[in-house]
Each structure stands twice: as structure tokens, then as C-alpha cells.
PDB file of C-alpha atoms and ligand atoms in Angstrom:
ATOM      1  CA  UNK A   1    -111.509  -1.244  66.738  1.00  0.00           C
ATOM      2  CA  UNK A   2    -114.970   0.486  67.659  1.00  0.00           C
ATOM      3  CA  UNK A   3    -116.591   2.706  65.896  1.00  0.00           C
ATOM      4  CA  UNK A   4    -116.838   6.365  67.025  1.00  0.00           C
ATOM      5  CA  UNK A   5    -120.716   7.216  67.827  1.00  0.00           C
ATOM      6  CA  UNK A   6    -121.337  10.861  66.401  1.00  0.00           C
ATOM      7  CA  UNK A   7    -123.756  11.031  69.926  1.00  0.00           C
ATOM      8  CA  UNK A   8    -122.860  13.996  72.847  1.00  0.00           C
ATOM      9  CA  UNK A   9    -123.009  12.640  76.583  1.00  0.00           C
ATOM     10  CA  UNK A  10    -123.114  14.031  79.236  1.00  0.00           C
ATOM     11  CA  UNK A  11    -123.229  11.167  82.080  1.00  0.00           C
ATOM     12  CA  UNK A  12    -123.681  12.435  85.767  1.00  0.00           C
ATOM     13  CA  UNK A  13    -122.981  10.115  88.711  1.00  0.00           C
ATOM     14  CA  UNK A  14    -123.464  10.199  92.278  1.00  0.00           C
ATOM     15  CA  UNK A  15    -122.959   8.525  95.319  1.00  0.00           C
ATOM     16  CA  UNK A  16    -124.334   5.550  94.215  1.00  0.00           C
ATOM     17  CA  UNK A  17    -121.450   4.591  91.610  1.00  0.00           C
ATOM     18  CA  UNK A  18    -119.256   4.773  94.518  1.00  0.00           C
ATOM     19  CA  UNK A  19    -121.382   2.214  96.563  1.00  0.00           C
ATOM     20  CA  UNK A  20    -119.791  -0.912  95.710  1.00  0.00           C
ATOM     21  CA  UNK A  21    -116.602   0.245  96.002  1.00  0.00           C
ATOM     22  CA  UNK A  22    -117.268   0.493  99.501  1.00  0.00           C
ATOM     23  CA  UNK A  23    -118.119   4.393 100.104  1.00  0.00           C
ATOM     24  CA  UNK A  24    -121.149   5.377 101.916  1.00  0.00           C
ATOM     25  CA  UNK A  25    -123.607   7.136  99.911  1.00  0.00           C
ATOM     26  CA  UNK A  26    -125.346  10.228 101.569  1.00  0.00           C
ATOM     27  CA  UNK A  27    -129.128   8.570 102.107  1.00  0.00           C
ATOM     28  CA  UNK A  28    -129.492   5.645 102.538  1.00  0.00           C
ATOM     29  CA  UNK A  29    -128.588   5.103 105.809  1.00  0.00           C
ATOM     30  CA  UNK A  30    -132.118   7.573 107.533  1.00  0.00           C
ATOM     31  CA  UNK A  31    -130.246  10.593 106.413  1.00  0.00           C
ATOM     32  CA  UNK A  32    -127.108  10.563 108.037  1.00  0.00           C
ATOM     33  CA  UNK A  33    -123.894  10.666 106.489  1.00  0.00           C
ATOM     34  CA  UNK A  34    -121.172   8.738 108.812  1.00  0.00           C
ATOM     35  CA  UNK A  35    -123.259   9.619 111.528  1.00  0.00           C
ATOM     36  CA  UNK A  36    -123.566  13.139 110.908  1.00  0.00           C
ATOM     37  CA  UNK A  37    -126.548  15.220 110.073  1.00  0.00           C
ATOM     38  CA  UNK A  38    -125.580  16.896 106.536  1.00  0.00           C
ATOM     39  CA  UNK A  39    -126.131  19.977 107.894  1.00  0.00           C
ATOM     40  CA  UNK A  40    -123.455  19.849 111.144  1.00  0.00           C
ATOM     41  CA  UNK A  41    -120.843  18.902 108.080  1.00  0.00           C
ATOM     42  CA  UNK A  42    -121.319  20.380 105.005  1.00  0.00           C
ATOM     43  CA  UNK A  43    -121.757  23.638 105.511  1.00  0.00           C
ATOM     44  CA  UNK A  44    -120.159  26.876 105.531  1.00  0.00           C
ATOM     45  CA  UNK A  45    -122.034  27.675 109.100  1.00  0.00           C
ATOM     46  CA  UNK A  46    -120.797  24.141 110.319  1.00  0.00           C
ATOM     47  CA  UNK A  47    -117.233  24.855 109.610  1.00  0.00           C
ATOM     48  CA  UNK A  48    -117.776  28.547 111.498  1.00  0.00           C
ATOM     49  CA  UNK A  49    -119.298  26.983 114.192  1.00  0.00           C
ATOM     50  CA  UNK A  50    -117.311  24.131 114.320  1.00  0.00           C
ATOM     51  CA  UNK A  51    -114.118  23.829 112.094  1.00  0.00           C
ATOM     52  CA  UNK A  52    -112.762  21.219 114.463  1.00  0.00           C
ATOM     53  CA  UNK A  53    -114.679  18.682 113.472  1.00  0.00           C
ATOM     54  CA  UNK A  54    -115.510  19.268 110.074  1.00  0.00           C
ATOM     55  CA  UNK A  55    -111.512  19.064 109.326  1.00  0.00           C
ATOM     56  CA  UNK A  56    -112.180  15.457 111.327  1.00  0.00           C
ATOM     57  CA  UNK A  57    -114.865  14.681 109.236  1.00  0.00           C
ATOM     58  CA  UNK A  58    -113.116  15.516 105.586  1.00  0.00           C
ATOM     59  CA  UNK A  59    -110.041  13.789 107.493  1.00  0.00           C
ATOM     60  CA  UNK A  60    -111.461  10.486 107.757  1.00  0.00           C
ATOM     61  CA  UNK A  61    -113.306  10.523 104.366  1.00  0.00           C
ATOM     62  CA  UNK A  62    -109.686  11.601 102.801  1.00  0.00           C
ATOM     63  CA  UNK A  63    -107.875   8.905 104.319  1.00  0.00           C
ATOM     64  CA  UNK A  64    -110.881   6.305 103.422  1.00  0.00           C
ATOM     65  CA  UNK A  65    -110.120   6.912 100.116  1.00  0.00           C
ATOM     66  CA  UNK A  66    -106.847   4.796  99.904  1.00  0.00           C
ATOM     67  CA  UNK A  67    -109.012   1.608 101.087  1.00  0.00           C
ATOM     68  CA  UNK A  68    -110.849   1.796  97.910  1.00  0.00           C
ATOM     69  CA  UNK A  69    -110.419   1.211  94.400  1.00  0.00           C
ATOM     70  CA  UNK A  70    -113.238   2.186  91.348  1.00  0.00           C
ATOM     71  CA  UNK A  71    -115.477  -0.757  90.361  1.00  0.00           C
ATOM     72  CA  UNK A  72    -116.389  -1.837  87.121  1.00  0.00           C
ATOM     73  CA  UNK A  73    -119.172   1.089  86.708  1.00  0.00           C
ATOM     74  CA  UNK A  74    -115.989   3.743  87.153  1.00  0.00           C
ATOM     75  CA  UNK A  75    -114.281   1.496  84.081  1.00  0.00           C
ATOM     76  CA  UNK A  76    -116.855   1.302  82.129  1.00  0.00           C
ATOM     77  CA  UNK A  77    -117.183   5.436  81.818  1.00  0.00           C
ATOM     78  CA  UNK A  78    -113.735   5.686  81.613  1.00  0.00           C
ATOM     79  CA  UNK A  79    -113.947   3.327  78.517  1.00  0.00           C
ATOM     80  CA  UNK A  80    -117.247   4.691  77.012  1.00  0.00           C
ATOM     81  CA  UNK A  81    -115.473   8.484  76.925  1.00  0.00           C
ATOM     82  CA  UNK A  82    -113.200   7.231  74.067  1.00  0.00           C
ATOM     83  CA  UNK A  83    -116.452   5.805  71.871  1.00  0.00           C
ATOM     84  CA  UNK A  84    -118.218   9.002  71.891  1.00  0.00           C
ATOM     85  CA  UNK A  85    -117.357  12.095  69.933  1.00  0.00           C
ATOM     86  CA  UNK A  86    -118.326  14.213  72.791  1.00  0.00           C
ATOM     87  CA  UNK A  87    -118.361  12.725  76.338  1.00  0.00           C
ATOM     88  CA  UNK A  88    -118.779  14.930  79.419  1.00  0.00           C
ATOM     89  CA  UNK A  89    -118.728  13.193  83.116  1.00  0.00           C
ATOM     90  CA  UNK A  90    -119.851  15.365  85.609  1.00  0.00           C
ATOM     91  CA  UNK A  91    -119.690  14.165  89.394  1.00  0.00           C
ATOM     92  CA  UNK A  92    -121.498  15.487  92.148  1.00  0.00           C
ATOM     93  CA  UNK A  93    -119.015  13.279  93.995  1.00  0.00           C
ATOM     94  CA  UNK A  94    -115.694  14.282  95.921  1.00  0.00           C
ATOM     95  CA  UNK A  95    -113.863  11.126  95.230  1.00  0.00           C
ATOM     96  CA  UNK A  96    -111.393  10.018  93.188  1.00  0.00           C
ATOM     97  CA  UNK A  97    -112.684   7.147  92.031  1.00  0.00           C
ATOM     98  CA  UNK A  98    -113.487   8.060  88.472  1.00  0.00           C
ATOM     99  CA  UNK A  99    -110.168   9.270  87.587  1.00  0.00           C
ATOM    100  CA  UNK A 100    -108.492   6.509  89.034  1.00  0.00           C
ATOM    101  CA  UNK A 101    -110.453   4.381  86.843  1.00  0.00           C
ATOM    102  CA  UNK A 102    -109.043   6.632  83.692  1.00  0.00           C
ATOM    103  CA  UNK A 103    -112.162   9.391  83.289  1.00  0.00           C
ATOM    104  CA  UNK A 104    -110.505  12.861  81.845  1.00  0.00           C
ATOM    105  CA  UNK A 105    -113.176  14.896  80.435  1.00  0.00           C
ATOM    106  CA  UNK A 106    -114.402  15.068  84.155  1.00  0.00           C
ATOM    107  CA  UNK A 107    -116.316  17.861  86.227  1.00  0.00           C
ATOM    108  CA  UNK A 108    -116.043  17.754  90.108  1.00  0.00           C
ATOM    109  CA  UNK A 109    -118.816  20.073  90.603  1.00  0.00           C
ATOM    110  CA  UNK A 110    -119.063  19.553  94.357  1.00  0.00           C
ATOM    111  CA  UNK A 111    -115.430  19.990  94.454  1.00  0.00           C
ATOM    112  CA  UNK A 112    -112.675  16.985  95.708  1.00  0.00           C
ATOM    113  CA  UNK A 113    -111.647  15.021  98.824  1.00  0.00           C
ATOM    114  CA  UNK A 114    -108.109  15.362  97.770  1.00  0.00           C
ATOM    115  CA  UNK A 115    -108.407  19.667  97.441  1.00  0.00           C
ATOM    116  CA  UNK A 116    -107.977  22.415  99.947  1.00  0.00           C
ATOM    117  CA  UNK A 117    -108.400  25.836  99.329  1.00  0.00           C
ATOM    118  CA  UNK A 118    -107.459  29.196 101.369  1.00  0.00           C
ATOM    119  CA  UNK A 119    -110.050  30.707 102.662  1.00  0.00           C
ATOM    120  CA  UNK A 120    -108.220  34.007 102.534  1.00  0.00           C
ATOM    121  CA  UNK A 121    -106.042  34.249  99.275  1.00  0.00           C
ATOM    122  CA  UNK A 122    -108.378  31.364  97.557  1.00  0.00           C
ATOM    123  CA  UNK A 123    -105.322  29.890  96.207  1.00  0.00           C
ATOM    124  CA  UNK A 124    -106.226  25.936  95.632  1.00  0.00           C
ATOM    125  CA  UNK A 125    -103.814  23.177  96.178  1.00  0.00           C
ATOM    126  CA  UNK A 126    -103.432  19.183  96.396  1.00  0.00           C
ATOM    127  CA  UNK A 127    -103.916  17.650 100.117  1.00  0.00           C
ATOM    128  CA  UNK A 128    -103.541  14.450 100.942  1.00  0.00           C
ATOM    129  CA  UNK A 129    -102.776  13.969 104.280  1.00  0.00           C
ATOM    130  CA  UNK A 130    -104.740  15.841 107.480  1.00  0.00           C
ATOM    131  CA  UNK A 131    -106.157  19.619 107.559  1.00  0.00           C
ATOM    132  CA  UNK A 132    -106.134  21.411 111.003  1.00  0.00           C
ATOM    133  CA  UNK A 133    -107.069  24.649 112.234  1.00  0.00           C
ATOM    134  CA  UNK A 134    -103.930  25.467 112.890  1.00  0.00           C
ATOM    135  CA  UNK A 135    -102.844  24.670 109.327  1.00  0.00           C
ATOM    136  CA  UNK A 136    -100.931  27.322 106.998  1.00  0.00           C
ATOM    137  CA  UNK A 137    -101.877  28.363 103.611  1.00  0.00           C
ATOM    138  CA  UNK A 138     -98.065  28.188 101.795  1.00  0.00           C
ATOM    139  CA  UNK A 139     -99.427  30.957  99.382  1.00  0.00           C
ATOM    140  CA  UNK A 140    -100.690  33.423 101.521  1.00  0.00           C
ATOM    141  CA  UNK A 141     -98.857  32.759 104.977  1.00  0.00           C
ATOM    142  CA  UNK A 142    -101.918  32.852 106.961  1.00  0.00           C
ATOM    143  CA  UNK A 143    -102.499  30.508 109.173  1.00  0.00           C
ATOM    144  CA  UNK A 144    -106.790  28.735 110.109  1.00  0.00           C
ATOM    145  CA  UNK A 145    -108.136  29.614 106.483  1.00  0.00           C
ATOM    146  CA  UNK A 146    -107.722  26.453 105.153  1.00  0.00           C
ATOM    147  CA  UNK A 147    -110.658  24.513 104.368  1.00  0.00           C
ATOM    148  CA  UNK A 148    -111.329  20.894 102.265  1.00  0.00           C
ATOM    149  CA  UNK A 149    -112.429  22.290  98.416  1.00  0.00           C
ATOM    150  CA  UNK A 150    -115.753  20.928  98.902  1.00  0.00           C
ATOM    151  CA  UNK A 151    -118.791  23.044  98.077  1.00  0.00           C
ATOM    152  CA  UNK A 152    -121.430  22.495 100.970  1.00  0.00           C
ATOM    153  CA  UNK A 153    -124.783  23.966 100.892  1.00  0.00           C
ATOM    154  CA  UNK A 154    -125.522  27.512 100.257  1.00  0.00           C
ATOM    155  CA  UNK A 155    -122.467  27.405  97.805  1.00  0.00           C
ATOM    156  CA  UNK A 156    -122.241  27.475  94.363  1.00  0.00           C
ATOM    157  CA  UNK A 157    -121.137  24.197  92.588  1.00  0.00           C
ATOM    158  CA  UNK A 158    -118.540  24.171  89.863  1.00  0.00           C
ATOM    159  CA  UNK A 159    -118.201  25.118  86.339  1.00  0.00           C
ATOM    160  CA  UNK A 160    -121.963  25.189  85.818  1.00  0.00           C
ATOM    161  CA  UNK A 161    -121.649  27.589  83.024  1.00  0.00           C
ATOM    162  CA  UNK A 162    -119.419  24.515  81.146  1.00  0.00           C
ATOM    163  CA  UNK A 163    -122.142  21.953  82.423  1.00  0.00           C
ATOM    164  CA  UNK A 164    -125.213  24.026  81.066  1.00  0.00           C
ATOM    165  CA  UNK A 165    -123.714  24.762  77.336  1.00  0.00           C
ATOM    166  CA  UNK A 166    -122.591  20.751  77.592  1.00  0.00           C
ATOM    167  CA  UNK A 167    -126.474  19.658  78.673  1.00  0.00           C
ATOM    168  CA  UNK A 168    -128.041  22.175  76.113  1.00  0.00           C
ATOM    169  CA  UNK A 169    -125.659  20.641  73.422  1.00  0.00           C
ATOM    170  CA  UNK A 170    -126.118  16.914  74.214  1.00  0.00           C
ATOM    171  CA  UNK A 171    -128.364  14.111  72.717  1.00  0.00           C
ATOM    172  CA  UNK A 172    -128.217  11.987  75.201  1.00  0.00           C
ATOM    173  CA  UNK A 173    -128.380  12.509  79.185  1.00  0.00           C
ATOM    174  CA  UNK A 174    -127.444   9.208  81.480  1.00  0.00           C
ATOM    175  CA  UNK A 175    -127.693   9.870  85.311  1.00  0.00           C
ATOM    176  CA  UNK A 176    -126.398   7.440  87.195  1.00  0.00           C
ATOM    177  CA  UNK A 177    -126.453   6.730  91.154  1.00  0.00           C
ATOM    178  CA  UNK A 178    -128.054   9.521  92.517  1.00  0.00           C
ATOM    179  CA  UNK A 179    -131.413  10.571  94.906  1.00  0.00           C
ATOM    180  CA  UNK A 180    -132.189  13.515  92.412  1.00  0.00           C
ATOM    181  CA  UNK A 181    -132.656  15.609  95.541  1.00  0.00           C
ATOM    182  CA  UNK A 182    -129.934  17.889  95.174  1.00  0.00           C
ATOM    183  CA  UNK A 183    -130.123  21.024  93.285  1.00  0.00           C
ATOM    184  CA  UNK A 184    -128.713  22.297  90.842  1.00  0.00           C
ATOM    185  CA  UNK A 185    -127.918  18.624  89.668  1.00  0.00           C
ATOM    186  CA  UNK A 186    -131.045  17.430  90.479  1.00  0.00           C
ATOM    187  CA  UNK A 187    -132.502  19.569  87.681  1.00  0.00           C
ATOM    188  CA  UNK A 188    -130.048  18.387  84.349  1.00  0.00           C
ATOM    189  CA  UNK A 189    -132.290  15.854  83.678  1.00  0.00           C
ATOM    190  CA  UNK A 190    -135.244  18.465  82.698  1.00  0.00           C
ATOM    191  CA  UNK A 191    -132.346  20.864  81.175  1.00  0.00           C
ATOM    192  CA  UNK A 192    -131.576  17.731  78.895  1.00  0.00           C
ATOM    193  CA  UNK A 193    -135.082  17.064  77.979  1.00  0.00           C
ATOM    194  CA  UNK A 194    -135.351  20.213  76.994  1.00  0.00           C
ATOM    195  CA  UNK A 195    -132.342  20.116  74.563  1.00  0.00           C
ATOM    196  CA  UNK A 196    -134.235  17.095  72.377  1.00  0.00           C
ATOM    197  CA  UNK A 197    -131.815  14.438  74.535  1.00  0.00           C
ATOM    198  CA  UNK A 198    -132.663  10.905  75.514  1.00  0.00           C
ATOM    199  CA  UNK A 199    -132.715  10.818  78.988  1.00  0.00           C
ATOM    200  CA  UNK A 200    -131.728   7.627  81.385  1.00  0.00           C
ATOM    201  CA  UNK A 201    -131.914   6.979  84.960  1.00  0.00           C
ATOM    202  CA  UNK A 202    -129.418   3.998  85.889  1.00  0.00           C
ATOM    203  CA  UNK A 203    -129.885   3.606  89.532  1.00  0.00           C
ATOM    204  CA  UNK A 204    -130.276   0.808  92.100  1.00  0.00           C
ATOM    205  CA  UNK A 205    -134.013   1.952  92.418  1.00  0.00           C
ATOM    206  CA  UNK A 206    -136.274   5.148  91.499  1.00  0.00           C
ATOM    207  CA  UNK A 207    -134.657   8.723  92.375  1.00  0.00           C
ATOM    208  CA  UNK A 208    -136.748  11.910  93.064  1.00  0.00           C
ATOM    209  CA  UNK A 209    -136.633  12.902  89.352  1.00  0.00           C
ATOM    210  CA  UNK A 210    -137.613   9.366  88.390  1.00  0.00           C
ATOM    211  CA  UNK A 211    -140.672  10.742  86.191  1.00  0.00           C
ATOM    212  CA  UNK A 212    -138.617  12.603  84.583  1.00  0.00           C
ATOM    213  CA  UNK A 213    -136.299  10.317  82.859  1.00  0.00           C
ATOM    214  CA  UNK A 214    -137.373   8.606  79.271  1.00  0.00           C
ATOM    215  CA  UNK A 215    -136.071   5.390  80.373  1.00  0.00           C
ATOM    216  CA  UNK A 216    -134.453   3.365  83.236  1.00  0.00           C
ATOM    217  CA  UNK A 217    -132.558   0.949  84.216  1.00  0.00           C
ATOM    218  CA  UNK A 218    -132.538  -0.225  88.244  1.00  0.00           C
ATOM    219  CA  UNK A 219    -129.761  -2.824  89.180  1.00  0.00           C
ATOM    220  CA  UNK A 220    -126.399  -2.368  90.639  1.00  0.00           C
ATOM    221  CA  UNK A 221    -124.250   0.634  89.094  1.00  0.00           C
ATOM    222  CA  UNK A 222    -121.571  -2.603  88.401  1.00  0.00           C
ATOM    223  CA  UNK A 223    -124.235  -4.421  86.297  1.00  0.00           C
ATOM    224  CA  UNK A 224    -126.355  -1.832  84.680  1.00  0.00           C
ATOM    225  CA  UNK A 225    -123.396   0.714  83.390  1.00  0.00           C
ATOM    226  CA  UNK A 226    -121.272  -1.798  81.649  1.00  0.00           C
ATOM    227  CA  UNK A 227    -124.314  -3.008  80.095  1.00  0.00           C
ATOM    228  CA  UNK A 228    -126.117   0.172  79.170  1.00  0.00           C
ATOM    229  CA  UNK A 229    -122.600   1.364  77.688  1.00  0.00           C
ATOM    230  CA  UNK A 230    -122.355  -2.153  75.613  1.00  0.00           C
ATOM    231  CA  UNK A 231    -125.012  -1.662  73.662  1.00  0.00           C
ATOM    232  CA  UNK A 232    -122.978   1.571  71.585  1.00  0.00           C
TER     233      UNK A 232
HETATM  234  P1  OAD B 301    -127.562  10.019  97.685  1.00  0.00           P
HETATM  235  O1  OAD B 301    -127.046   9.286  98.876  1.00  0.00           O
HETATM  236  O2  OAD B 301    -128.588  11.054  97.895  1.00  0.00           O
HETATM  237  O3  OAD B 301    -128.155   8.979  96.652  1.00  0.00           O
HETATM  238  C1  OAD B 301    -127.457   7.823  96.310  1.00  0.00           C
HETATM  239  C2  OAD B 301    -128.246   7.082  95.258  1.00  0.00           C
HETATM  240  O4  OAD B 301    -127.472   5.966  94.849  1.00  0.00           O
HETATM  241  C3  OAD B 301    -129.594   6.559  95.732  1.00  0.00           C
HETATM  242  O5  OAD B 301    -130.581   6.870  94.745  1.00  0.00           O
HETATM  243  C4  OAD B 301    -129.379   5.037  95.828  1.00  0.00           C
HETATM  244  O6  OAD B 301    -130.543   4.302  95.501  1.00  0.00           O
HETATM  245  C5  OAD B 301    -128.306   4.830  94.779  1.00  0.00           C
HETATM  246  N1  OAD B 301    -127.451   3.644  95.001  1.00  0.00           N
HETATM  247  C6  OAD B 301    -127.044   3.090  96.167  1.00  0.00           C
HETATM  248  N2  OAD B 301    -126.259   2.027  95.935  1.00  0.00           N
HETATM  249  C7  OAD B 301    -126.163   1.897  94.580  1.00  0.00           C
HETATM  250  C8  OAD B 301    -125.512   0.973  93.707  1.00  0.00           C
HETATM  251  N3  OAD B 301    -124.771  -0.038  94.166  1.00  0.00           N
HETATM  252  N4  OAD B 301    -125.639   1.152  92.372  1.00  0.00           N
HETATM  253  C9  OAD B 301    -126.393   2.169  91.880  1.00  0.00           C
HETATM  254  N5  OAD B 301    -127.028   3.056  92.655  1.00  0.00           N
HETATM  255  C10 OAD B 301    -126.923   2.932  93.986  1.00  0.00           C
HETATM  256  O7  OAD B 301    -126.267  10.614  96.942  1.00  0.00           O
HETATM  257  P2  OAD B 301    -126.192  11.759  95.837  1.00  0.00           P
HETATM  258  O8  OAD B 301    -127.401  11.735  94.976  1.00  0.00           O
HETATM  259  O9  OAD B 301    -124.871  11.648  95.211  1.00  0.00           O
HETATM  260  O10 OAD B 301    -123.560  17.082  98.135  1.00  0.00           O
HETATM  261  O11 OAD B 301    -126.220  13.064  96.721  1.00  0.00           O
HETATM  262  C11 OAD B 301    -126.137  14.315  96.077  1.00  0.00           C
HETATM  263  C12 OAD B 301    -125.401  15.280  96.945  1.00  0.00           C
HETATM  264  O12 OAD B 301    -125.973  15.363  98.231  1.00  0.00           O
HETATM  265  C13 OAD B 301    -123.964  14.914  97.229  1.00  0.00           C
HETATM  266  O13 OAD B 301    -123.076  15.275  96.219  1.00  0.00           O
HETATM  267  C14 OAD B 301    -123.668  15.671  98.459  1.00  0.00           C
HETATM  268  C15 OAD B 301    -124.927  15.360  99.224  1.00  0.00           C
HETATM  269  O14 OAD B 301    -125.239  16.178 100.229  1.00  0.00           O
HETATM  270  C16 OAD B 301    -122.643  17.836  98.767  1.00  0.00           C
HETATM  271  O15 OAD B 301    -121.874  17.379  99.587  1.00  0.00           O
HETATM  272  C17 OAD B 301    -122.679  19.272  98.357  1.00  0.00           C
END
């Protein structure tokens, strides 16, 4: 049996851990997502303007889901959060990929595929089939206020105040398949520094925050997880 490292983590992932699983990340492919501009998507104005095909949007990415299965990076978190004393995953990522793969001390903080929430009595439940306009909340009674439980721009991303005390608290900080050109994620790494933690960068290549990291590993999330996680 392994021994139980006395070290805090806090690992956050992105789109990029998702990759070879087969979900598209956000930019890679000249800045469109599926497609779509971020913008005419993934935000609150977008859905005003156009809830129609947002809900088509969501749609597809909620069905895509059950043609996918986590990869061995997904695994290997799932089986580093046992070795740890303290092991936070936070995921800017609205899959379900990292609980599939057996993650529980887990932080959607861009909110999940596989969510809705009312936008009039803000009661949250499971979906997993198709949101419409015409859909009705089965708390509230009202009927077009339902809306995927994804936080878009301009919005404020999940349980930060849990991710903060969690970064301030760590010793070490691994980021793992993401640009680094989303805030407020995109700033952890310098929150982590701060703390006294090692910091990593485990990407395919160089993110925005690159510089900021300690250290780095560039490969496939499949390769360089498992084998970052080995050495404990
Ligand atoms: P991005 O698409 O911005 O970045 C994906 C990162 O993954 C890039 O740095 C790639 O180099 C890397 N990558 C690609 N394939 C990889 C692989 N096989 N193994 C390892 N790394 C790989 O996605 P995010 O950084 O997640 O927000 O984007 C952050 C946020 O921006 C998203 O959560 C989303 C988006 O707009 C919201 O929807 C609110």
C-alpha cells in the first residue's frame, strides 16, 4: 500500500485533459469553439439575444458527452486524490469526465454540461436530455427561464472563496491543460506562488502564464499526468 504524502494539491485542469478523449478544446482551432465565436455562446447577452441557439449549442455538447469516456490523465487524478492528505481538483471544465474517472474532492467552477438552473427561482437540477425555450422549471412553474448551469463571461465562477483558502493553503500547485487566458483561473498560479507552493505547468505546449510556473512538463495530458503523479 502507498504511503500517504503529508503535501496539499490543488490540481486545475482545462480543456486540454479532455483532448484525447475526443472533446474539442476552446483554442486551438483560430478561436472558435464548434464553430462559434465564444462570445455568440457563452454569454449571458448571447442567450438574451439568442436563447435558441445557445440551448442548441449546450444541446449538442450534452449529448457529445455519452461518446466519450475519461483517458488515462482523468485516472490518474482520480488515483493521485487518495495519496495526498489534501487533494483539491478544480475544473474550469463542464464535463463529466473527471468524475466518471472517480475524482470527488472536485470543483466545477465554470459550472456542468449535465446542470440547468432557473433563471427565475434559481433552483438547480440534473439535465440530461435537451433544454428548450419553451422548457418548464418543475420548482417554480415558470416556463423559458431555464438555462444550462454554465457560467459564461461576465459571470462569476464557482466556489472561489473554497478555491482561494485551498490555493493559499497548498504546497504544491499543478495546472494542467489549459491556455492560462482565462481569468480568474488564469491567475491561481501567481496566488500559489505566493502561498510558498511549487508550481507546475503540464500542458501539450507553453500557456499564457507559462513564466509563471516553477517547472513544466509539455507532452500529452495521457503521458505527462500519470507520470508527473508517479513520481509521489
Ligand atoms: P483552451 O482551449 O483555452 O486551452 C486548452 C489548452 O490545452 C491549450 O493550452 C492546449 O495547448 C492544451 N492541450 C490541447 N491538447 C492537449 C493534450 N492532449 N494534452 C494536454 N494539453 C492539451 O481551454 P481552457 O484553458 O480550458 O470558459 O479554457 C478556459 C476557459 O475558456 C474555458 O473553461 C471556457 C473557455 O471560454 C467558459 O466557458 C466560461
Amino acid at each position: 500500500m502507498k504511503k500517504i504524502s503529508k503535501t496539499k494539491v490543488v490540481v486545475l485542469t482545462g480543456a486540454g485533459i479532455s483532448a484525447e478523449s475526443g472533446l474539442s478544446t476552446f483554442r486551438d482551432n483560430n478561436g472558435l469553439w464548434e464553430n462559434h465565436r465564444v462570445e455568440e455562446v457563452a454569454t449571458p447577452e448571447a442567450f438574451d439575444r439568442n436563447p435558441e441557439l445557445v440551448h442548441r449549442f449546450y444541446n449538442i455538447r450534452r449529448a457529445n458527452l455519452q461518446t466519450v469516456e475519461p483517458n488515462l490523465a482523468h485516472v490518474a487524478l482520480a488515483e493521485a486524490e487518495s495519496q495526498f492528505a489534501s487533494f483539491l481538483l478544480v475544473t474550469q471544465n463542464v464535463d463529466d469526465l473527471h468524475e466518471r474517472a472517480g475524482s470527488e474532492n472536485l470543483i466545477h467552477m465554470h459550472g456542468e454540461l449535465k446542470k440547468k438552473f432557473c433563471v427565475h427561482c434559481h433552483h438547480k437540477s440534473e439535465e440530461l436530455g435537451m433544454l428548450d425555450v419553451n422548457a418548464q422549471c418543475h420548482n417554480c412553474g415558470r416556463v423559458g427561464g431555464l438555462r444550462p448551469d454554465i457560467v459564461w463571461f461576465g459571470e462569476m465562477p464557482y466556489q472561489m472563496d473554497a478555491i482561494m483558502a485551498a490555493l493559499l493553503d497548498c504546497d504544491l500547485f499543478v495546472s494542467i491543460g489549459t491556455s492560462g487566458s482565462v481569468y480568474p483561473a488564469a491567475g491561481f498560479v501567481e496566488l500559489a506562488n505566493r502561498a510558498g507552493a511549487e508550481t507546475v505547468e503540464l500542458n501539450l505546449e507553453p500557456g499564457d502564464q507559462q513564466s509563471a510556473f516553477q517547472s513544466a512538463h509539455y507532452g500529452p495530458a495521457t503521458k505527462v499526468v500519470p507520470e508527473f503523479f508517479s513520481r509521489f
